[in-house]
Coordinates of C-alpha atoms in Angstrom, one line a residue:
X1 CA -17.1 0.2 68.2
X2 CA -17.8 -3.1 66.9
X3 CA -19.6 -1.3 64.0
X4 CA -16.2 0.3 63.3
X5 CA -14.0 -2.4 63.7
X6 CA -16.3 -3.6 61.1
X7 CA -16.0 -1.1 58.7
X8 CA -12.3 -0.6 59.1
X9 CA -12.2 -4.9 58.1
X10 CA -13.9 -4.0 55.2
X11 CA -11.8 -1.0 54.0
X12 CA -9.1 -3.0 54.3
X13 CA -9.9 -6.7 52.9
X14 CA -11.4 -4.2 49.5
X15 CA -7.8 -2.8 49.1
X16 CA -6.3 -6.3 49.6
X17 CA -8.6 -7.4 46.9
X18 CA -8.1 -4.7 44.3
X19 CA -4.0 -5.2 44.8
X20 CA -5.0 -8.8 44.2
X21 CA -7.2 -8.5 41.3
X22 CA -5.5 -6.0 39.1
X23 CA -2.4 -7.8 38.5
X24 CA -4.7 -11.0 37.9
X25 CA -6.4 -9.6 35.3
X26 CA -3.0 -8.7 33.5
X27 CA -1.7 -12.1 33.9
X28 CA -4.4 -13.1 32.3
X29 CA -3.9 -11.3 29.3
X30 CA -1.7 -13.8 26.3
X31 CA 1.9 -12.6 25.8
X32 CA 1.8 -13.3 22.1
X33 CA 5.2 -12.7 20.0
X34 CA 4.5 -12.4 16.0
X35 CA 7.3 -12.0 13.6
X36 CA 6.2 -9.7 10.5
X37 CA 8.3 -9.6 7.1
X38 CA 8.4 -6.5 5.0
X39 CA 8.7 -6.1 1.1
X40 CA 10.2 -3.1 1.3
X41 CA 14.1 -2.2 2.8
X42 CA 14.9 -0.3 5.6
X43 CA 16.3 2.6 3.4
X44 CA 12.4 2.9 1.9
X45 CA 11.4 4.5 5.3
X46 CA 8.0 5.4 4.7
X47 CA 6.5 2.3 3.5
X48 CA 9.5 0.0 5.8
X49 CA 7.7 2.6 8.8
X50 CA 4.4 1.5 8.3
X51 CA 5.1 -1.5 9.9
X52 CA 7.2 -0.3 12.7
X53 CA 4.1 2.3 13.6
X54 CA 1.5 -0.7 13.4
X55 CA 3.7 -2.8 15.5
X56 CA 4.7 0.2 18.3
X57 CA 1.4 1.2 18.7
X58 CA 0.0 -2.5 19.0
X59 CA 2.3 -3.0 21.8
X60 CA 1.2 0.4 23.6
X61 CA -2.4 -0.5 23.1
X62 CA -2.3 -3.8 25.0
X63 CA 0.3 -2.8 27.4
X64 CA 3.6 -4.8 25.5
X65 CA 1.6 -8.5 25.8
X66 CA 1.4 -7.9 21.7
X67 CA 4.4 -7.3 20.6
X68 CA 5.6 -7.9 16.5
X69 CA 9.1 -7.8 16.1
X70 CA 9.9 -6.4 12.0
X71 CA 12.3 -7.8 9.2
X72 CA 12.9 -5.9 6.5
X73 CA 12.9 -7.3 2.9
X74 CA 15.5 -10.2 2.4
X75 CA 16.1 -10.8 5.8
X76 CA 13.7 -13.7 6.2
X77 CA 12.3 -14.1 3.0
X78 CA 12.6 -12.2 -0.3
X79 CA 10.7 -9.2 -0.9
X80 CA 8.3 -10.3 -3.1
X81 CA 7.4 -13.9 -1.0
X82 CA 5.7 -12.0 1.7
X83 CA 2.7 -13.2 1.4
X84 CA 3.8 -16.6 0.8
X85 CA 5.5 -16.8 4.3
X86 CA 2.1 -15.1 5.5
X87 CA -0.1 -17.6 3.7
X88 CA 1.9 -21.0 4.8
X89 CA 2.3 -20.3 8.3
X90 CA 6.0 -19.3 8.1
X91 CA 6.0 -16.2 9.6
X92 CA 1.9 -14.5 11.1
X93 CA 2.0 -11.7 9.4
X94 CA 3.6 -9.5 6.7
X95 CA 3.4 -5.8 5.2
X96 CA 3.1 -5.7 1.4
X97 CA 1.4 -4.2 -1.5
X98 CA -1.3 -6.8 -3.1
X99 CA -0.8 -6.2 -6.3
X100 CA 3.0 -8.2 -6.1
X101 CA 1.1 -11.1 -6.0
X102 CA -0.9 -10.7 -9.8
X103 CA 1.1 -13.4 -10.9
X104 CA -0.9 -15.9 -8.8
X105 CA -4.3 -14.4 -10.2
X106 CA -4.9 -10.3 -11.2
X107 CA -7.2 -10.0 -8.6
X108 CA -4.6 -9.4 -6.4
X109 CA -4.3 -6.1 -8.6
X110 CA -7.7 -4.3 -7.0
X111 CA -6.4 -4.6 -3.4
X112 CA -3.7 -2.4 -4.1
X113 CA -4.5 -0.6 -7.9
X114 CA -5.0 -1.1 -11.0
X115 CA -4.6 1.8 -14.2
X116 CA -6.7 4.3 -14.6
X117 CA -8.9 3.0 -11.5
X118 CA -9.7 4.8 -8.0
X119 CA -7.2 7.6 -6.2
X120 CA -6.3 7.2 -2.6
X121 CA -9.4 8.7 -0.9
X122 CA -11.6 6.7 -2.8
X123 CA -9.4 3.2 -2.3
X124 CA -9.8 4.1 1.3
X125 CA -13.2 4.8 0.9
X126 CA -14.2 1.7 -0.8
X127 CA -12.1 0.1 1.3
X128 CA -13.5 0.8 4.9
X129 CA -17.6 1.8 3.7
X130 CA -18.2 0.6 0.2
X131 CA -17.8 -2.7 -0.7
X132 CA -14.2 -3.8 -0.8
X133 CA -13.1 -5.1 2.6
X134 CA -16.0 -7.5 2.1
X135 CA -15.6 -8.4 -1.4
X136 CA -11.4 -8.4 -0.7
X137 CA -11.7 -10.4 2.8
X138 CA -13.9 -12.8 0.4
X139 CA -11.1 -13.0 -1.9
X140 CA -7.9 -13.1 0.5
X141 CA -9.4 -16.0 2.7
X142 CA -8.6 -18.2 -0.2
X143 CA -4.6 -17.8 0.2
X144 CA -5.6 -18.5 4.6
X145 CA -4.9 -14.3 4.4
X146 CA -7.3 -11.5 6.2
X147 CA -6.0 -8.5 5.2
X148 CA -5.5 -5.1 6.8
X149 CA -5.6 -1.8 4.9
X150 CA -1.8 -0.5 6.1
X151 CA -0.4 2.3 4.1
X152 CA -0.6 4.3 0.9
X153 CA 1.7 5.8 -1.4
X154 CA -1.1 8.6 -2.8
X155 CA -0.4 9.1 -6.9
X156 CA 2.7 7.6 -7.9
X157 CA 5.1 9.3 -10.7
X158 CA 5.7 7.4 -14.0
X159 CA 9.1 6.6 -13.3
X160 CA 12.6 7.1 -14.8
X161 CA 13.7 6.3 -18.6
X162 CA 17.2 6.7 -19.7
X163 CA 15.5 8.1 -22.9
X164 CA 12.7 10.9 -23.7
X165 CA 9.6 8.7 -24.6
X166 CA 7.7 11.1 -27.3
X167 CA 5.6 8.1 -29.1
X168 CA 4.2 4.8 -28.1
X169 CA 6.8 3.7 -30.4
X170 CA 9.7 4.6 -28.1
X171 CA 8.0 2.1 -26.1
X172 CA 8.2 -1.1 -28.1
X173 CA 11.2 -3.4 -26.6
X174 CA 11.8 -1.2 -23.2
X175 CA 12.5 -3.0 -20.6
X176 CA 10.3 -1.8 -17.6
X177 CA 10.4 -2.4 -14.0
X178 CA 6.4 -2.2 -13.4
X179 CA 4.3 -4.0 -10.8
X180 CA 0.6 -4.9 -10.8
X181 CA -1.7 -4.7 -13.9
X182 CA 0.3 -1.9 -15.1
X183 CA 3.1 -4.4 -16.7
X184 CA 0.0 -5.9 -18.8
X185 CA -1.2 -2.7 -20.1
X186 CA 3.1 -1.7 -21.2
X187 CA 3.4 -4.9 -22.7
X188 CA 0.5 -4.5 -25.0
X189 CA 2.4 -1.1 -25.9
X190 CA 5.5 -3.3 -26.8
X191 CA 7.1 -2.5 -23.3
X192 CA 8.7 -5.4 -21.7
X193 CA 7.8 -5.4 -18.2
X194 CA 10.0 -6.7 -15.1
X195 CA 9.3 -7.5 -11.5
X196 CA 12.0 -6.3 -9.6
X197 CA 12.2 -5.7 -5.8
X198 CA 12.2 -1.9 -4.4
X199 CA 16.2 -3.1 -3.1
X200 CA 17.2 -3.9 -6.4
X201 CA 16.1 -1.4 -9.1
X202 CA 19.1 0.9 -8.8
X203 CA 21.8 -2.2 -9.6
X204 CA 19.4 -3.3 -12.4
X205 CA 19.1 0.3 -14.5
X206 CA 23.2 1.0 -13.2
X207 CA 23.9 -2.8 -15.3
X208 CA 21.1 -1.8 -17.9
X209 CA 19.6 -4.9 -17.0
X210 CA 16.5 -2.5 -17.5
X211 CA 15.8 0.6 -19.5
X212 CA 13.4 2.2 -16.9
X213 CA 11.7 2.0 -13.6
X214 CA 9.1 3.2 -11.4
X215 CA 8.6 2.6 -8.0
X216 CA 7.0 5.9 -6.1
X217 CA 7.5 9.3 -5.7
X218 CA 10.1 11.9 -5.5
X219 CA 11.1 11.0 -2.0
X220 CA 11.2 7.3 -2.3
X221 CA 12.7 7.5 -5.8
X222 CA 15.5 10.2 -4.5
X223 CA 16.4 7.5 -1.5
X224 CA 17.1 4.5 -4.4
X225 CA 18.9 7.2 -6.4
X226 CA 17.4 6.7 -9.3
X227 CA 17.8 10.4 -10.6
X228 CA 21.6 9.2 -10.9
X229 CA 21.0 6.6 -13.4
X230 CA 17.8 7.5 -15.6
X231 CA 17.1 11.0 -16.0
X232 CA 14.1 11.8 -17.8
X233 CA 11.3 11.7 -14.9
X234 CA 8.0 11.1 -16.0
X235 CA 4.4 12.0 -14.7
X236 CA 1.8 10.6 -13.9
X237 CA 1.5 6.8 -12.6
X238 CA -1.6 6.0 -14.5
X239 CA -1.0 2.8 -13.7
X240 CA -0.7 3.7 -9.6
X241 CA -2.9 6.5 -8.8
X242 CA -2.7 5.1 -5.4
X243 CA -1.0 2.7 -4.1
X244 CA -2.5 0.6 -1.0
X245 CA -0.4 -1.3 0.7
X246 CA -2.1 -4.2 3.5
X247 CA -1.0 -6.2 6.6
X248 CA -1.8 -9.9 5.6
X249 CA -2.1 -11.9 8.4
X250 CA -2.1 -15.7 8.6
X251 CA -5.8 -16.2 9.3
X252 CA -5.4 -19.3 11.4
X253 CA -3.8 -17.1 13.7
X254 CA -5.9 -14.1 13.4
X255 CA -8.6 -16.5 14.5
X256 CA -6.7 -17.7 17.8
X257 CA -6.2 -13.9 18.8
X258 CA -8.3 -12.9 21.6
X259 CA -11.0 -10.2 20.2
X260 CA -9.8 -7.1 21.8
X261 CA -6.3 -8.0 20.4
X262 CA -8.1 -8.3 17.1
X263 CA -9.3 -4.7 17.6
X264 CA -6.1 -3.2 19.0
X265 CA -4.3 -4.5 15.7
X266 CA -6.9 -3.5 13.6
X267 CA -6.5 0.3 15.0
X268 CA -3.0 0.2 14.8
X269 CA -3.0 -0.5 11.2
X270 CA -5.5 1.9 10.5
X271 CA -3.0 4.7 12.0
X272 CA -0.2 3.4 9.9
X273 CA -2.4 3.8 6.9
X274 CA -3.5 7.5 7.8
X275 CA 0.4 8.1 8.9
X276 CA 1.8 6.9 5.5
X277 CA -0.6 9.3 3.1
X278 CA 0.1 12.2 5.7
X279 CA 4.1 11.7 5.5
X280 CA 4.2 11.5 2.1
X281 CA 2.6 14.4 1.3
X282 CA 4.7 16.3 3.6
X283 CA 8.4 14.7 1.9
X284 CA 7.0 14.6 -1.6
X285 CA 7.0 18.0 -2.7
X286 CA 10.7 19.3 -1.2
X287 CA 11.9 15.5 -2.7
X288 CA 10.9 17.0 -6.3
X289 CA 12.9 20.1 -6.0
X290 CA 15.8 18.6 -5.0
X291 CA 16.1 15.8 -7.7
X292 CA 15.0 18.4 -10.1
X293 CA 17.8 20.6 -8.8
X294 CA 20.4 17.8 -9.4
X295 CA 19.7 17.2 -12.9
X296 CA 16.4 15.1 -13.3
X297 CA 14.1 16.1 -16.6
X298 CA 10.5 16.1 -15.4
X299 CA 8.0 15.6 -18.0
X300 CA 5.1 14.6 -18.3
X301 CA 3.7 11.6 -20.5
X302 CA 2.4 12.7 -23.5
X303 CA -1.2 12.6 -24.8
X304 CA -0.7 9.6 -27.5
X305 CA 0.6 7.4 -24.7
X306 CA -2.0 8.3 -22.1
X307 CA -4.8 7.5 -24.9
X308 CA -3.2 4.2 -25.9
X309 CA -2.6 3.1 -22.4
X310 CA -6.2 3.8 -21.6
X311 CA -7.6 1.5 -24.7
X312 CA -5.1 -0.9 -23.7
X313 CA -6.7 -1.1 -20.0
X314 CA -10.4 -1.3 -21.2
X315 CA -9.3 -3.9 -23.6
X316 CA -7.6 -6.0 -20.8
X317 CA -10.3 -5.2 -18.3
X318 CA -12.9 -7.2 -20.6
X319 CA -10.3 -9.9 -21.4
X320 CA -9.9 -10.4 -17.7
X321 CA -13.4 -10.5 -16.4
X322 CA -14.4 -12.6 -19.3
X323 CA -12.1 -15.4 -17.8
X324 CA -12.2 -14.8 -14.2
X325 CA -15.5 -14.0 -12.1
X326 CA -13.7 -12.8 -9.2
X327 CA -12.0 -9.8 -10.7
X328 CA -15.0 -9.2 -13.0
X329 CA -17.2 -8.9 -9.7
X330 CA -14.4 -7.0 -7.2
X331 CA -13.7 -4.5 -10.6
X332 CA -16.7 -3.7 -11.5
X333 CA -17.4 -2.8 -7.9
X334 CA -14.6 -0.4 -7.9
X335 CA -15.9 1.1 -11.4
X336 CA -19.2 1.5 -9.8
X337 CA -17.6 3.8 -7.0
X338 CA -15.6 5.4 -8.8
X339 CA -18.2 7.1 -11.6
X340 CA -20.0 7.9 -8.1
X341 CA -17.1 9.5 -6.6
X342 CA -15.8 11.0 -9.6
X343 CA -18.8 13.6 -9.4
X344 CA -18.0 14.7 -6.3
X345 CA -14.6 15.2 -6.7
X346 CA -15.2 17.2 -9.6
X347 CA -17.4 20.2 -7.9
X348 CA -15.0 19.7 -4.6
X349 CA -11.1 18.6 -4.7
X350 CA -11.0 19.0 -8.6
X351 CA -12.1 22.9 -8.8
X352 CA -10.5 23.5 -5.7
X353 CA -7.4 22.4 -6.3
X354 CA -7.5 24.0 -9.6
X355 CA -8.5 27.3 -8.6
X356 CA -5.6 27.4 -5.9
X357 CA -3.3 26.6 -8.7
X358 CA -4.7 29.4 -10.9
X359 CA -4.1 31.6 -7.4
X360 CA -0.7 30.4 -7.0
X361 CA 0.3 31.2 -10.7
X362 CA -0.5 34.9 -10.8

């Protein structure tokens, strides 16, 4: 009997202690609050989304003790001060495109694109098992940023002109709302290039405060309604043959983050990342049609342009890395990859994709 008794004590003071220990162990877990600002509107859903994916499945992942509460462009900072609130301790943590920031120094360019330079798979590629989350965390650390791959656009179109562009020549004086590298490589074929937030494009062509814009695809383009205002639509975006987007965090307060909350918020941007290339490519192609359908003139650029916009990149790639060892050292990196890549992609995606095109044409 006493045997029992004994056993039956024991049962019972175990399930005390697991009723007792399990909600410990949660309360020991930080509540941490982190406000994130966007560059991009609400309206821009995709690339706005990102963020909200990131930040819903964070707070699933660690049971709602992370949560990150989203602002959308303007409503804390401007659009294109993201990374400024990120990098002075304003706000933790924003979502943005790297390349906004070229202004400060080009090497900002690589994290996101630059012309004529890697497609998404590669970016990603690099990004997560080649070289570039090293060489870029390298890089980032000195603006107090670590930086989270966190979206992607895939291959951007060449934007919308209010004019056919048949020459280089109809370049010279056009007033071009371009980010990243890609202004650089217009202005050496005469184009003036402008920095304008995603929010603001459509008032700037409707004023003809500009002369042309890109900022996506068909289905991001389509939501600004820029078909309404420019309607010569031109392909590709040499200059944004992807378009990688990154969570900067503050890294002062990446540091203070316990290590599994490190993890969870590094898996929940990865999933935004994957998310954005996958929604894309399913609103893309329908987006065309229907801008197509009410009124838009696709065309593509032609050959002289293509050839002088590539000069014009090798040119500034040598000015650049002359004069700054950093993007000499992160570009050449990417250049490396890519001439491995490209071989691959030749005997695989390439001929693929061209021999279901050829099958789709009959």
């Amino acid at each position: 009997m006493r045997k029992r008794d004994f056993l039956k004590t024991a049962a019972a003071g175990a399930a005390a202690g697991a009723a007792i220990a399990s909600p410990a162990i949660a309360q020991s877990e930080p509540n941490i609050r982190w406000r994130l600002v966007s560059s991009f509107p609400k309206n821009i859903d995709v690339l706005y989304g990102c963020a909200e994916v990131m930040a819903k499945n964070l707070a699933e992942a660690t049971d709602g003790k992370f949560q990150i509460q989203v602002f959308a462009a303007g409503e804390v900072v401007p659009a294109l001060q993201a990374m400024d609130a990120v990098s002075n301790d304003t706000v933790e943590i924003c979502h943005t495109a790297s390349y906004y920031y070229v202004g400060k120094d080009p090497t900002f360019a690589l994290g996101t694109h630059v012309p004529f330079g890697l497609n998404t798979r590669q970016q990603n590629a690099w990004v997560y098992h080649g070289e570039g989350k090293k060489l870029l965390d390298d890089f980032y650390r000195k603006f107090n940023i670590v930086a989270l791959p966190g979206g992607n656009t895939g291959c951007q179109m060449g934007g919308w002109f209010r004019k056919e562009i048949a020459d280089v020549a109809d370049l010279k004086g056009l007033k071009f709302r371009i980010s990243g590298l890609g202004g650089s490589i217009l202005a050496k074929l005469g184009a003036v290039p402008q920095q304008v937030g995603g929010g603001d494009i459509y008032p700037a062509l409707e004023r003809g405060t500009i002369d042309a814009a890109e900022f996506n695809g068909p289905y991001d383009d389509e939501r600004l309604g820029l078909y309404r205002v420019a309607p010569f639509y031109y392909y590709p975006g040499f200059w944004d043959g992807t378009s990688m987007e990154h969570f900067f965090i503050n890294a002062k307060q990446w540091e203070k983050l316990p290590k599994h909350y490190q993890a969870a918020l590094t898996s929940a941007a990865a999933l935004a990342n994957i998310d954005a290339v996958a929604r894309y490519d399913n609103l893309n192609p329908p987006a065309l049609r229907r801008v197509v359908a009410s009124g838009a003139k696709l065309r593509a650029f032609p050959a002289p342009i293509i050839d002088a916009a590539y000069k014009a990149s090798q040119e500034m790639y040598e000015e650049l890395s002359s004069s700054n060892a950093e993007f000499k050292k992160i570009y050449e990196s990417t250049k490396r990859f890519q001439q491995e890549s490209a071989i691959w992609n030749q005997v695989s995606e390439y001929s693929y994709d061209s021999l279901v095109l050829r099958a789709l044409r009959r």
